[in-house]
Amino acid sequence: MDSTQLVQIRKDFYLNIRKRVQSILGAETSELKTYRNTYDKELARRKWQAIDKRHLFARLRSADIVLVGDFHAHKQSTRGFLRIIRKVKSDFVIGLECLRVKDQQSVEQFLEGKISEKDFLRQVAWKKHWSFPWENYKPLFKWAQQHKVKIYALNSDDVKKGLRERDKFSAKRLKEISQKNPKKKIFVQYGDLHLATTHLPKEISKVLPKADKCVIFQSPETLYFKIMEKQKELTTDVVKLSHDLWALNGLPPWVKWQDYLLYLESGHDKKVRVQDIDPTDTVANSIEFLSKSFGISTSLGALSVYSANDDSFFDLLEKVPNRPLKKRLIENIQEGVSFYSPEMESGYLARYSMNHVLRVAAEYLYFQSGGFTKTILDSKKDFLKIIWLEAVVYFCSKVKNPKRKSDTLQDVRIALQKEQFDDRGKEALMLALNQKLSEMQFLSTGKYKVLSEQVLKKYSRRSIETAAQIIGGIMGEKIFAAFHKKMIRLPENKGLIFRNLQLDAFSRVYFESLEMIESWPETFKSKYDKL
């Protein structure tokens, strides 16, 4: 399939997701439509230049106010904001749209540790007045607490104010903050639409005419598609539009909006009844996206997906006669793992998130290809099979979200050296490293040695599966790189990816496949290379 077709598949999927979101939210007001059109037109007419992140940070050194976009329903926006401020050496304060000025005292008490997180959320009425997930913003507040950086509320107390009125209000608020902190920069997180030149930046210029402003959009759709049409989306993370206008190109539009849809469907939006949402449709949309991207036809006849809120799945599980299978599936559920069970011809969606949906979709595609017809029950016996399954799942997720990055072998080594084990644990990282060293030895000698059950016995099942995810991610990155560069083509080379996991001699197949995979390009040395 050529790149033009892939671009169109992604555009069609994006537009379909936008329509589904709009059907839930209702028609846009004329004010919002005009406001959005102004934003889109500005980005459409701007010339763009892919540029090294060093130039962006050089520009930030001279700026007085830095406005960074926010897509409220997606946690990646706050991560992007955090990546920027973590690299800033000079003193600064933070201004947030998500907070009302009337709640400033509660904000300060929370940052100073005088009230708990629970009391803070109650006092600012977070769910009522902002409603977007607190989890998206929590890392920013925790970082500010740890580094004693002050956060200021920017939003109006009057919910009836229109978009332009809110811009004027926030601009005046920023003037107050600037006067209180004359020697400090102000980093602002505000909805991306507000950052169009004639919106919030114009109002700031009226009240602070001498302030040096810099705007950083976050993954604007119009710009992403312009970059994608040039086949530059994988290598373009930072974009310069002008001296004062920049953009982070970190998230595909269809991913951003599907996350918003999943947010609405997961019960956060009270207008949507969870029982009215069919998780089968949600997964089917991703299967259709992947099938079109691969040029294959996939029957949905064996697809039934149940959410964690649906008790009927547990009724089906009770009827499973295979006790080891039932035990394995119950363990997955208890650990919050999403999966597709070939034996039950049913999927389980632990969470309404992009990665969980894609896991079920990828495993269903693997099932339909004939390579995944039985649930892997013994992770210690079938470690290599789990790795390969994880590689396929990661590859499929990368096709949907090409800006995603896995750990690399370098990342694993650095994490062990610095003892930065995060939630994966030292045991899982050590096992992943040992497995990769075993694979490197095979590539140099031609002789493979499978880690024995005796060796794996000292590792917990969770560590084995986490290690498999790490290694599978590394392999999945290479498979995607080969697919993107047309070194492998689908559906012609489907058998190279969707290997038969039921083969008795799968270990031999695994190591033979390694020689091919290692010949494919490695696109980055560390996932932390990005901004």
Coordinates of C-alpha atoms in Angstrom, one line a residue:
M1 CA 0.0 0.0 0.0
D2 CA 1.5 3.4 -1.0
S3 CA 1.8 6.3 1.4
T4 CA -1.0 8.3 -0.3
Q5 CA -3.5 5.5 0.6
L6 CA -2.2 5.3 4.2
V7 CA -2.6 9.1 4.6
Q8 CA -6.2 8.9 3.4
I9 CA -7.0 5.9 5.7
R10 CA -5.8 8.0 8.6
K11 CA -7.7 11.1 7.6
D12 CA -10.9 9.1 7.1
F13 CA -10.5 7.5 10.5
Y14 CA -9.8 10.9 12.1
L15 CA -12.9 12.4 10.5
N16 CA -15.0 9.5 11.6
I17 CA -13.8 9.8 15.2
R18 CA -14.5 13.6 15.2
K19 CA -18.0 12.9 14.0
R20 CA -18.6 10.4 16.9
V21 CA -17.3 12.9 19.4
Q22 CA -19.5 15.6 18.0
S23 CA -22.5 13.3 18.1
I24 CA -22.0 13.0 21.9
L25 CA -21.2 16.6 22.6
G26 CA -23.8 18.0 20.2
A27 CA -23.3 20.7 17.6
E28 CA -20.7 23.4 18.2
T29 CA -21.9 26.9 19.1
S30 CA -21.4 29.5 16.4
E31 CA -18.8 31.2 18.6
L32 CA -16.7 28.0 19.0
K33 CA -17.0 27.2 15.3
T34 CA -15.7 30.7 14.4
Y35 CA -13.0 30.5 17.0
R36 CA -11.8 27.0 15.7
N37 CA -11.9 28.2 12.1
T38 CA -9.6 31.1 12.9
Y39 CA -7.1 28.7 14.6
D40 CA -7.2 26.2 11.7
K41 CA -6.8 28.9 9.0
E42 CA -3.8 30.3 10.7
L43 CA -2.0 26.9 10.9
A44 CA -3.1 26.1 7.4
R45 CA -1.4 29.2 5.9
R46 CA 1.8 29.1 8.0
K47 CA 4.9 27.6 6.4
W48 CA 6.6 25.1 8.6
Q49 CA 10.1 24.0 9.3
A50 CA 11.3 20.9 11.1
I51 CA 13.9 22.0 13.5
D52 CA 16.1 20.7 16.3
K53 CA 14.8 21.2 19.8
R54 CA 17.8 23.2 20.8
H55 CA 16.6 26.1 18.7
L56 CA 13.3 26.1 20.6
F57 CA 15.0 26.2 24.0
A58 CA 17.3 29.0 22.7
R59 CA 14.2 30.9 21.8
L60 CA 12.6 30.3 25.2
R61 CA 15.6 31.8 27.0
S62 CA 14.6 35.3 25.8
A63 CA 10.8 34.9 26.2
D64 CA 8.9 36.6 29.1
I65 CA 5.7 34.6 28.6
V66 CA 5.5 31.1 27.0
L67 CA 2.1 29.8 26.0
V68 CA 1.9 26.1 25.6
G69 CA -1.2 24.4 24.2
D70 CA -3.3 21.8 26.0
F71 CA -5.7 19.2 24.7
H72 CA -7.6 18.8 28.0
A73 CA -8.7 15.1 27.6
H74 CA -5.2 13.8 26.8
K75 CA -2.5 13.4 29.4
Q76 CA 0.2 13.8 26.7
S77 CA -0.4 17.5 26.7
T78 CA 0.7 17.9 30.3
R79 CA 3.6 15.6 29.6
G80 CA 4.7 17.8 26.8
F81 CA 4.4 20.9 29.0
L82 CA 6.4 19.1 31.7
R83 CA 9.2 18.2 29.3
I84 CA 9.6 21.8 28.4
I85 CA 9.7 23.3 31.9
R86 CA 12.0 20.6 33.2
K87 CA 14.7 21.8 30.8
V88 CA 14.4 25.5 31.7
K89 CA 17.2 26.8 33.9
S90 CA 15.9 30.2 34.8
D91 CA 13.3 31.0 37.5
F92 CA 9.7 30.9 36.4
V93 CA 6.1 30.6 37.6
I94 CA 3.2 28.6 36.0
G95 CA -0.2 29.8 35.0
L96 CA -3.0 27.2 34.3
E97 CA -6.3 27.5 32.5
C98 CA -7.7 24.6 34.5
L99 CA -7.9 26.7 37.7
R100 CA -10.2 29.5 38.7
V101 CA -8.8 32.6 40.2
K102 CA -11.1 32.3 43.2
D103 CA -9.4 29.0 44.1
Q104 CA -5.9 30.5 44.3
Q105 CA -5.7 30.1 48.1
S106 CA -6.5 26.4 47.8
V107 CA -3.9 26.0 45.1
E108 CA -1.2 27.6 47.4
Q109 CA -2.3 25.5 50.4
F110 CA -2.0 22.3 48.3
L111 CA 1.4 23.2 46.9
E112 CA 2.6 24.0 50.4
G113 CA 1.4 20.7 51.7
K114 CA -1.2 22.3 54.1
I115 CA -4.2 20.4 52.6
S116 CA -4.4 16.9 51.1
E117 CA -5.0 16.1 47.4
K118 CA -8.5 15.0 48.2
D119 CA -9.3 18.3 50.0
F120 CA -7.8 20.3 47.3
L121 CA -9.9 18.7 44.6
R122 CA -13.0 19.2 46.7
Q123 CA -12.3 22.8 47.5
V124 CA -11.7 23.7 43.8
A125 CA -14.7 21.5 42.7
W126 CA -12.4 20.0 40.1
K127 CA -15.0 17.6 38.6
K128 CA -17.7 20.2 38.4
H129 CA -15.7 23.2 37.1
W130 CA -13.0 21.5 35.0
S131 CA -14.3 17.9 34.7
F132 CA -11.3 16.6 32.7
P133 CA -9.3 13.8 34.4
W134 CA -7.2 15.0 37.4
E135 CA -4.7 12.2 36.6
N136 CA -3.7 14.2 33.4
Y137 CA -2.6 17.2 35.5
K138 CA -1.5 15.5 38.7
P139 CA 2.2 15.0 37.6
L140 CA 2.5 18.7 36.9
F141 CA 1.2 19.7 40.4
K142 CA 3.5 17.1 42.0
W143 CA 6.5 18.4 40.1
A144 CA 5.7 22.0 41.1
Q145 CA 5.4 20.8 44.8
Q146 CA 8.8 19.1 44.7
H147 CA 10.5 22.0 43.0
K148 CA 8.7 24.8 44.9
V149 CA 7.4 26.4 41.7
K150 CA 4.4 28.6 42.1
I151 CA 1.2 27.9 40.2
Y152 CA -1.3 30.6 39.4
A153 CA -5.0 30.2 38.4
L154 CA -5.9 31.9 35.2
N155 CA -9.5 31.1 34.5
S156 CA -12.6 33.3 35.2
D157 CA -15.0 32.4 38.0
D158 CA -17.9 33.2 35.6
V159 CA -18.6 30.1 33.6
K160 CA -20.9 32.1 31.3
K161 CA -18.1 34.1 29.8
G162 CA -17.5 33.5 26.1
L163 CA -14.2 32.4 24.7
R164 CA -12.9 35.9 23.8
E165 CA -14.1 37.2 27.2
R166 CA -12.1 34.5 28.9
D167 CA -9.0 35.4 26.8
K168 CA -9.3 39.0 28.0
F169 CA -9.8 37.9 31.6
S170 CA -6.7 35.6 31.5
A171 CA -4.6 38.3 29.8
K172 CA -5.4 40.8 32.7
R173 CA -4.6 38.0 35.2
L174 CA -1.2 37.4 33.5
K175 CA -0.5 41.1 33.8
E176 CA -1.1 40.8 37.6
I177 CA 1.2 37.8 37.8
S178 CA 3.9 39.5 35.8
Q179 CA 3.8 42.5 38.2
K180 CA 4.1 40.2 41.2
N181 CA 7.0 38.3 39.6
P182 CA 8.9 40.9 37.5
K183 CA 12.1 38.9 37.3
K184 CA 10.5 35.5 36.4
K185 CA 9.2 34.0 33.2
I186 CA 5.6 32.8 33.1
F187 CA 4.9 29.4 31.5
V188 CA 1.2 29.1 30.6
Q189 CA -0.8 25.9 29.9
Y190 CA -3.9 26.8 28.0
G191 CA -6.3 25.2 25.4
D192 CA -4.6 25.0 22.0
L193 CA -7.5 26.9 20.3
H194 CA -6.8 29.9 22.5
L195 CA -3.3 30.2 21.2
A196 CA -4.2 31.5 17.7
T197 CA -2.5 34.8 17.2
T198 CA -5.7 36.8 17.3
H199 CA -7.0 35.1 20.5
L200 CA -5.2 35.0 23.8
P201 CA -1.8 36.3 22.5
K202 CA -3.5 39.4 21.1
E203 CA -5.2 40.2 24.4
I204 CA -1.8 39.8 26.2
S205 CA -0.2 42.2 23.8
K206 CA -2.9 44.8 24.7
V207 CA -2.1 44.7 28.4
L208 CA 1.6 43.8 28.3
P209 CA 2.8 45.4 25.0
K210 CA 6.5 45.0 25.8
A211 CA 6.3 41.4 26.9
D212 CA 8.2 38.9 24.7
K213 CA 5.7 36.1 24.0
C214 CA 6.4 32.7 22.5
V215 CA 3.6 30.3 21.6
I216 CA 4.0 26.5 21.4
F217 CA 1.1 24.6 19.9
Q218 CA 0.8 20.9 20.8
S219 CA 0.0 18.5 18.0
P220 CA -2.4 20.7 16.0
E221 CA -4.3 18.5 13.5
T222 CA -3.9 20.8 10.5
L223 CA -0.1 20.9 10.9
Y224 CA 0.3 17.2 11.5
F225 CA -1.5 16.3 8.2
K226 CA 0.7 18.8 6.3
I227 CA 3.8 17.1 7.7
M228 CA 2.4 13.7 7.1
E229 CA 1.7 14.4 3.4
K230 CA 5.5 15.1 3.1
Q231 CA 6.2 11.8 4.9
K232 CA 8.1 13.6 7.6
E233 CA 5.8 12.9 10.7
L234 CA 8.1 10.2 12.2
T235 CA 11.2 12.4 12.1
T236 CA 9.6 15.8 13.0
D237 CA 9.1 16.5 16.7
V238 CA 9.6 20.2 16.9
V239 CA 8.3 22.7 14.3
K240 CA 9.1 26.3 13.8
L241 CA 6.3 28.4 12.2
S242 CA 7.9 31.9 13.0
H243 CA 10.1 33.5 15.5
D244 CA 7.3 33.5 18.0
L245 CA 5.2 30.5 16.9
W246 CA 6.3 26.9 17.4
A247 CA 4.7 23.5 17.6
L248 CA 5.4 20.1 19.2
N249 CA 4.4 17.3 16.7
G250 CA 4.0 14.6 19.3
L251 CA 0.6 13.0 18.7
P252 CA -1.3 12.0 15.6
P253 CA -4.8 13.7 15.4
W254 CA -6.7 10.4 15.2
V255 CA -5.0 9.2 18.4
K256 CA -5.8 12.5 20.2
W257 CA -9.4 12.4 19.3
Q258 CA -9.9 8.7 19.9
D259 CA -8.6 9.2 23.4
Y260 CA -11.1 12.0 23.8
L261 CA -13.9 9.7 22.6
L262 CA -12.7 6.9 25.0
Y263 CA -12.8 9.5 27.8
L264 CA -16.3 10.5 26.9
E265 CA -17.4 6.8 26.6
S266 CA -15.8 5.7 29.9
G267 CA -18.3 7.5 32.1
H268 CA -16.4 10.7 32.7
D269 CA -19.0 12.6 30.8
K270 CA -22.3 12.3 32.6
K271 CA -24.3 12.9 29.4
V272 CA -23.1 9.5 28.2
R273 CA -24.4 6.3 29.9
V274 CA -21.7 3.6 30.1
Q275 CA -24.3 0.9 29.5
D276 CA -25.1 2.5 26.1
I277 CA -21.5 2.1 24.9
D278 CA -20.6 -1.0 23.0
P279 CA -16.9 -1.9 23.5
T280 CA -17.1 -4.3 20.6
D281 CA -17.7 -1.3 18.3
T282 CA -14.8 0.5 19.8
V283 CA -12.4 -2.4 19.2
A284 CA -13.9 -3.1 15.8
N285 CA -13.0 0.5 14.6
S286 CA -9.3 -0.1 15.5
I287 CA -9.4 -3.6 13.7
E288 CA -10.9 -1.9 10.6
F289 CA -8.1 0.8 10.8
L290 CA -5.4 -1.8 11.0
S291 CA -6.9 -4.1 8.4
K292 CA -7.0 -1.2 5.9
S293 CA -3.5 -0.2 6.7
F294 CA -2.3 -3.8 6.1
G295 CA -4.4 -4.3 3.0
I296 CA -6.1 -7.4 4.5
S297 CA -9.7 -8.4 4.9
T298 CA -10.7 -9.3 8.5
S299 CA -14.0 -10.9 9.5
L300 CA -15.5 -9.5 12.7
G301 CA -17.8 -12.6 13.1
A302 CA -15.8 -13.9 16.1
L303 CA -15.5 -10.5 17.9
S304 CA -17.4 -9.9 21.1
V305 CA -15.8 -7.5 23.6
Y306 CA -16.8 -6.9 27.2
S307 CA -15.8 -4.1 29.5
A308 CA -14.9 -4.3 33.1
N309 CA -18.4 -2.9 33.9
D310 CA -20.2 -5.8 32.2
D311 CA -20.9 -8.7 34.6
S312 CA -22.0 -10.9 31.8
F313 CA -18.4 -11.6 30.9
F314 CA -17.9 -13.3 34.2
D315 CA -20.9 -15.4 33.6
L316 CA -19.3 -16.6 30.4
L317 CA -16.0 -17.2 32.2
E318 CA -17.7 -19.4 34.7
K319 CA -18.7 -21.7 31.9
V320 CA -15.1 -22.2 30.7
P321 CA -14.4 -25.9 31.4
N322 CA -10.6 -25.6 31.1
R323 CA -9.5 -24.8 34.6
P324 CA -5.9 -23.5 33.7
L325 CA -7.4 -21.2 31.1
K326 CA -10.0 -19.9 33.5
K327 CA -7.3 -19.3 36.1
R328 CA -5.1 -17.4 33.6
L329 CA -7.9 -15.2 32.4
I330 CA -9.0 -14.4 36.0
E331 CA -5.3 -13.4 36.7
N332 CA -5.4 -11.0 33.7
I333 CA -8.6 -9.4 35.0
Q334 CA -7.3 -9.0 38.5
E335 CA -4.1 -7.3 37.1
G336 CA -6.1 -5.0 34.8
V337 CA -4.9 -6.6 31.6
S338 CA -7.0 -6.4 28.5
F339 CA -7.0 -9.5 26.2
Y340 CA -8.7 -11.5 23.5
S341 CA -9.4 -15.1 24.3
P342 CA -9.3 -17.3 21.2
E343 CA -11.0 -20.2 23.1
M344 CA -13.9 -18.0 24.2
E345 CA -13.9 -15.9 21.0
S346 CA -14.3 -12.9 23.3
G347 CA -12.3 -9.9 24.3
Y348 CA -12.0 -8.2 27.7
L349 CA -11.4 -4.4 27.9
A350 CA -9.9 -3.6 31.3
R351 CA -9.8 0.2 30.6
Y352 CA -11.1 2.6 28.0
S353 CA -7.7 3.7 26.8
M354 CA -6.0 3.6 23.4
N355 CA -3.4 1.0 24.3
H356 CA -5.9 -1.3 25.9
V357 CA -8.2 -1.1 22.8
L358 CA -5.3 -1.7 20.5
R359 CA -4.1 -4.8 22.5
V360 CA -7.5 -6.5 22.0
A361 CA -7.6 -5.4 18.4
A362 CA -4.1 -6.7 17.6
E363 CA -4.7 -10.0 19.4
Y364 CA -7.9 -10.5 17.4
L365 CA -6.1 -9.8 14.1
Y366 CA -3.5 -12.3 15.2
F367 CA -6.2 -14.8 16.0
Q368 CA -7.9 -14.2 12.6
S369 CA -4.5 -14.8 10.8
G370 CA -4.4 -18.3 12.3
G371 CA -1.2 -17.7 14.4
F372 CA -2.8 -17.1 17.8
T373 CA -5.4 -19.8 18.4
K374 CA -4.7 -20.6 22.1
T375 CA -4.1 -18.4 25.1
I376 CA -0.5 -18.7 26.4
L377 CA -1.0 -20.2 29.8
D378 CA 2.6 -20.8 31.1
S379 CA 4.8 -17.7 30.8
K380 CA 7.9 -19.5 32.1
K381 CA 7.5 -22.3 29.5
D382 CA 6.5 -20.1 26.6
F383 CA 8.5 -16.9 27.3
L384 CA 9.6 -16.5 23.7
K385 CA 5.9 -16.9 22.5
I386 CA 4.9 -14.1 24.9
I387 CA 7.7 -11.9 23.5
W388 CA 6.6 -12.4 20.0
L389 CA 2.9 -11.8 20.8
E390 CA 4.0 -8.5 22.5
A391 CA 6.0 -7.6 19.4
V392 CA 3.0 -8.0 17.2
V393 CA 0.8 -6.0 19.7
Y394 CA 3.3 -3.2 19.8
F395 CA 3.8 -3.2 16.0
C396 CA 0.0 -2.8 15.5
S397 CA -0.2 0.0 18.2
K398 CA 2.7 1.8 16.4
V399 CA 0.8 1.6 13.1
K400 CA -2.1 3.4 14.8
N401 CA 0.2 5.8 16.8
P402 CA 3.5 6.2 14.9
K403 CA 4.8 8.7 17.4
R404 CA 4.9 6.1 20.2
K405 CA 8.3 5.0 21.3
S406 CA 9.4 1.9 23.2
D407 CA 12.3 1.3 25.5
T408 CA 15.6 0.5 23.8
L409 CA 18.4 -1.7 25.1
Q410 CA 20.3 1.4 26.0
D411 CA 17.3 2.6 28.1
V412 CA 17.2 -0.7 30.0
R413 CA 20.9 -0.5 30.8
I414 CA 20.7 3.1 31.9
A415 CA 17.6 2.3 34.1
L416 CA 19.6 -0.5 35.8
Q417 CA 22.7 1.6 36.3
K418 CA 20.8 4.5 37.8
E419 CA 18.5 2.1 39.7
Q420 CA 15.4 3.9 38.1
F421 CA 13.2 0.9 38.1
D422 CA 9.8 2.8 38.1
D423 CA 6.8 0.4 38.3
R424 CA 8.4 -2.4 36.3
G425 CA 10.9 -3.5 39.0
K426 CA 14.6 -4.4 38.8
E427 CA 13.8 -8.1 38.3
A428 CA 11.9 -7.5 35.0
L429 CA 14.6 -5.1 33.7
M430 CA 17.4 -7.7 34.5
L431 CA 15.5 -10.5 32.8
A432 CA 14.9 -8.3 29.7
L433 CA 18.6 -7.5 29.6
N434 CA 19.6 -11.1 30.0
Q435 CA 17.3 -12.2 27.2
K436 CA 18.7 -9.5 24.8
L437 CA 22.3 -10.6 25.7
S438 CA 21.3 -14.2 24.9
E439 CA 19.9 -13.0 21.5
M440 CA 23.1 -11.0 20.8
Q441 CA 25.2 -14.0 21.5
F442 CA 23.1 -16.0 19.0
L443 CA 23.6 -13.4 16.4
S444 CA 27.4 -13.5 16.8
T445 CA 27.8 -17.3 17.1
G446 CA 24.8 -18.7 15.2
K447 CA 24.0 -20.9 18.2
Y448 CA 20.9 -20.1 20.3
K449 CA 20.3 -20.9 23.9
V450 CA 16.8 -20.6 25.3
L451 CA 16.5 -19.4 28.9
S452 CA 15.5 -22.6 30.7
E453 CA 12.4 -23.0 32.8
Q454 CA 14.8 -23.6 35.7
V455 CA 16.4 -20.1 35.1
L456 CA 13.0 -18.5 34.7
K457 CA 11.6 -20.2 37.8
K458 CA 13.3 -17.6 40.0
Y459 CA 11.4 -14.8 38.3
S460 CA 7.8 -13.9 39.1
R461 CA 5.2 -14.3 36.4
R462 CA 4.6 -10.6 36.4
S463 CA 8.3 -9.9 35.9
I464 CA 8.4 -12.4 33.0
E465 CA 5.5 -10.7 31.3
T466 CA 6.8 -7.2 31.9
A467 CA 10.2 -8.3 30.4
A468 CA 8.4 -9.7 27.4
Q469 CA 6.7 -6.4 26.9
I470 CA 10.0 -4.6 27.0
I471 CA 11.7 -6.9 24.5
G472 CA 8.5 -7.2 22.4
G473 CA 8.5 -3.4 22.2
I474 CA 12.1 -3.3 21.0
M475 CA 11.3 -5.9 18.3
G476 CA 8.0 -4.2 17.4
E477 CA 9.8 -0.9 16.7
K478 CA 12.1 -2.6 14.2
I479 CA 9.1 -4.4 12.5
F480 CA 7.4 -1.0 12.2
A481 CA 10.5 0.6 10.8
A482 CA 10.8 -2.1 8.2
F483 CA 7.1 -1.7 7.4
H484 CA 7.3 2.1 7.1
K485 CA 10.4 1.9 4.8
K486 CA 8.6 -0.8 2.7
M487 CA 11.3 -3.4 3.5
I488 CA 8.4 -5.7 4.3
R489 CA 5.0 -5.4 2.7
L490 CA 1.6 -6.4 3.9
P491 CA -0.4 -8.5 3.1
E492 CA 2.4 -10.2 1.1
N493 CA 4.7 -10.7 4.1
K494 CA 2.0 -11.3 6.6
G495 CA 3.6 -14.7 7.6
L496 CA 6.8 -13.0 8.7
I497 CA 4.9 -11.0 11.4
F498 CA 1.9 -13.2 12.4
R499 CA 4.0 -16.3 13.2
N500 CA 2.2 -19.4 14.3
L501 CA 2.6 -19.5 18.1
Q502 CA 1.3 -23.0 18.3
L503 CA 4.4 -24.5 16.6
D504 CA 6.3 -27.0 18.8
A505 CA 9.6 -25.7 17.4
F506 CA 8.7 -22.1 17.9
S507 CA 12.1 -21.4 19.6
R508 CA 13.9 -22.1 16.4
V509 CA 11.4 -19.9 14.4
Y510 CA 12.0 -17.1 17.0
F511 CA 15.8 -17.1 16.7
E512 CA 15.7 -17.5 12.9
S513 CA 13.4 -14.4 12.7
L514 CA 15.9 -12.5 14.9
E515 CA 18.5 -12.5 12.1
M516 CA 16.0 -10.8 9.8
I517 CA 14.7 -8.3 12.4
E518 CA 18.2 -7.3 13.5
S519 CA 19.0 -6.4 9.8
W520 CA 16.2 -3.8 9.9
P521 CA 16.9 -0.2 10.9
E522 CA 16.9 1.1 14.4
T523 CA 15.3 4.6 14.2
F524 CA 16.5 5.9 17.6
K525 CA 19.0 5.1 20.4
S526 CA 16.7 6.1 23.3
K527 CA 13.1 6.9 23.7
Y528 CA 14.2 9.9 25.7
D529 CA 15.8 11.4 22.6
K530 CA 12.5 13.2 21.9
L531 CA 11.6 16.4 23.6

